[in-house]
Short mmCIF file of C-alpha atoms in Angstrom, two decimals:
data_model
loop_
_atom_site.label_atom_id
_atom_site.label_comp_id
_atom_site.label_asym_id
_atom_site.label_seq_id
_atom_site.Cartn_x
_atom_site.Cartn_y
_atom_site.Cartn_z
CA MET G 2 27.41 -19.16 -9.96
CA THR G 3 27.04 -16.24 -12.35
CA VAL G 4 26.36 -12.81 -10.90
CA PRO G 5 23.88 -10.88 -13.07
CA VAL G 6 25.24 -7.65 -14.47
CA GLU G 7 22.83 -4.81 -13.79
CA ASP G 8 24.44 -2.41 -16.25
CA PRO G 9 26.16 -4.14 -19.14
CA MET G 10 27.68 -0.86 -20.30
CA HIS G 11 29.67 1.73 -18.39
CA LEU G 12 29.78 5.28 -19.69
CA LYS G 13 33.06 4.65 -21.51
CA ASP G 14 31.38 1.80 -23.42
CA VAL G 15 28.43 4.03 -24.29
CA LEU G 16 30.82 6.69 -25.59
CA LYS G 17 32.42 4.13 -27.90
CA GLN G 18 28.95 3.13 -29.11
CA ILE G 19 27.98 6.73 -29.88
CA VAL G 20 31.22 7.44 -31.74
CA LEU G 21 31.74 4.15 -33.59
CA ARG G 22 28.15 3.02 -34.21
CA PRO G 23 25.84 6.02 -33.69
CA GLU G 24 23.09 4.52 -35.85
CA SER G 25 22.66 1.61 -33.40
CA LEU G 26 22.39 3.78 -30.27
CA THR G 27 19.32 2.88 -28.20
CA PRO G 28 17.59 4.42 -25.18
CA GLU G 29 19.02 1.54 -23.15
CA HIS G 30 22.55 2.62 -24.11
CA VAL G 31 22.03 6.23 -23.03
CA VAL G 32 20.37 5.09 -19.79
CA CYS G 33 23.47 3.02 -18.95
CA GLY G 34 25.60 6.10 -19.57
CA MET G 35 23.41 8.35 -17.46
CA ARG G 36 23.32 5.74 -14.69
CA SER G 37 27.14 5.76 -14.57
CA ILE G 38 27.04 9.54 -14.19
CA MET G 39 24.32 9.53 -11.53
CA ARG G 40 26.20 6.92 -9.49
CA GLY G 41 29.38 8.98 -9.53
CA GLU G 42 31.29 6.42 -11.62
CA ALA G 43 32.18 8.81 -14.45
CA SER G 44 34.99 11.35 -14.66
CA ASP G 45 34.35 14.97 -15.58
CA ALA G 46 35.94 14.31 -18.98
CA GLN G 47 33.64 11.34 -19.59
CA ILE G 48 30.58 13.37 -18.62
CA GLY G 49 31.60 16.19 -20.96
CA GLY G 50 32.28 13.73 -23.76
CA PHE G 51 28.92 12.01 -23.21
CA LEU G 52 26.92 15.25 -23.29
CA THR G 53 28.82 16.53 -26.33
CA ALA G 54 28.42 13.22 -28.18
CA LEU G 55 24.69 13.14 -27.44
CA LYS G 56 24.26 16.67 -28.78
CA MET G 57 26.32 15.90 -31.88
CA ARG G 58 24.29 12.72 -32.41
CA GLY G 59 21.12 14.85 -32.24
CA ILE G 60 19.27 12.92 -29.58
CA ASP G 61 17.70 16.12 -28.27
CA SER G 62 15.20 15.78 -31.14
CA GLU G 63 14.42 12.12 -30.31
CA SER G 64 11.68 11.99 -27.69
CA GLY G 65 12.37 8.36 -26.73
CA MET G 66 16.00 9.16 -25.91
CA VAL G 67 15.11 12.31 -23.95
CA ALA G 68 12.38 10.46 -22.03
CA ALA G 69 14.77 7.60 -21.15
CA LEU G 70 17.39 10.03 -19.85
CA THR G 71 14.76 11.98 -17.91
CA ARG G 72 13.40 8.84 -16.23
CA GLU G 73 16.90 7.77 -15.20
CA MET G 74 17.71 11.19 -13.71
CA LEU G 75 14.39 11.31 -11.83
CA GLN G 76 14.92 7.81 -10.43
CA ASN G 77 18.29 8.92 -9.05
CA ALA G 78 17.29 12.40 -7.89
CA ALA G 79 17.51 13.21 -4.20
CA ALA G 80 14.14 14.13 -2.71
CA PRO G 81 14.29 16.94 -0.17
CA HIS G 82 13.08 16.21 3.34
CA PHE G 83 11.77 19.05 5.48
CA ASP G 84 9.27 19.89 8.17
CA VAL G 85 7.50 23.26 8.09
CA ASP G 86 4.98 23.89 10.86
CA GLY G 87 4.50 20.14 11.22
CA LYS G 88 3.95 19.57 7.51
CA THR G 89 6.28 17.37 5.49
CA ARG G 90 7.14 17.51 1.79
CA GLU G 91 4.43 14.96 1.08
CA ASP G 92 1.81 17.26 2.66
CA PHE G 93 2.68 20.01 0.18
CA GLY G 94 2.41 17.82 -2.92
CA MET G 95 4.62 18.64 -5.89
CA ILE G 96 7.54 20.93 -5.13
CA VAL G 97 9.63 22.44 -7.92
CA ASP G 98 12.94 24.26 -7.70
CA ILE G 99 12.50 27.36 -9.86
CA VAL G 100 15.70 29.21 -9.04
CA GLY G 101 18.46 29.34 -11.65
CA THR G 102 22.03 30.34 -11.07
CA GLY G 103 21.73 33.75 -12.72
CA GLY G 104 24.79 35.86 -13.27
CA ASP G 105 25.32 34.89 -16.89
CA GLY G 106 27.27 38.08 -17.51
CA TRP G 107 25.04 39.07 -20.43
CA ASN G 108 22.63 41.25 -18.43
CA THR G 109 19.75 39.01 -19.47
CA PHE G 110 16.38 38.91 -17.74
CA ASN G 111 16.22 35.99 -15.30
CA ILE G 112 12.67 34.65 -15.50
CA SER G 113 13.23 32.21 -12.61
CA THR G 114 13.65 35.11 -10.20
CA THR G 115 10.25 36.57 -11.01
CA SER G 116 8.44 33.24 -11.38
CA SER G 117 8.32 32.87 -7.60
CA LEU G 118 6.25 36.04 -7.18
#
């Protein structure tokens, strides 16, 4: 009996694809790479290499690639669970985290701090 392979490519395979055959990179390839990251299967070096390779490949200007990566991250995102005065997250509708890390050392204006006001 053959066991179906859910992800034919691990992040290391996707990295090879980006470096050796960048012209044949597809949204499915980058999704496999992101899935490896989201599942905790990738090392820090592999994650750094993946993000750098994607930037060098220029996928940030390709909406199909960005959308595929976004969908994969959202599918793997942890949804917060809370209860405030008997209301759950679902009762509040869409909830967005607007707080950045700040402290960039450049004395820049942090818009996320004021956006909550």
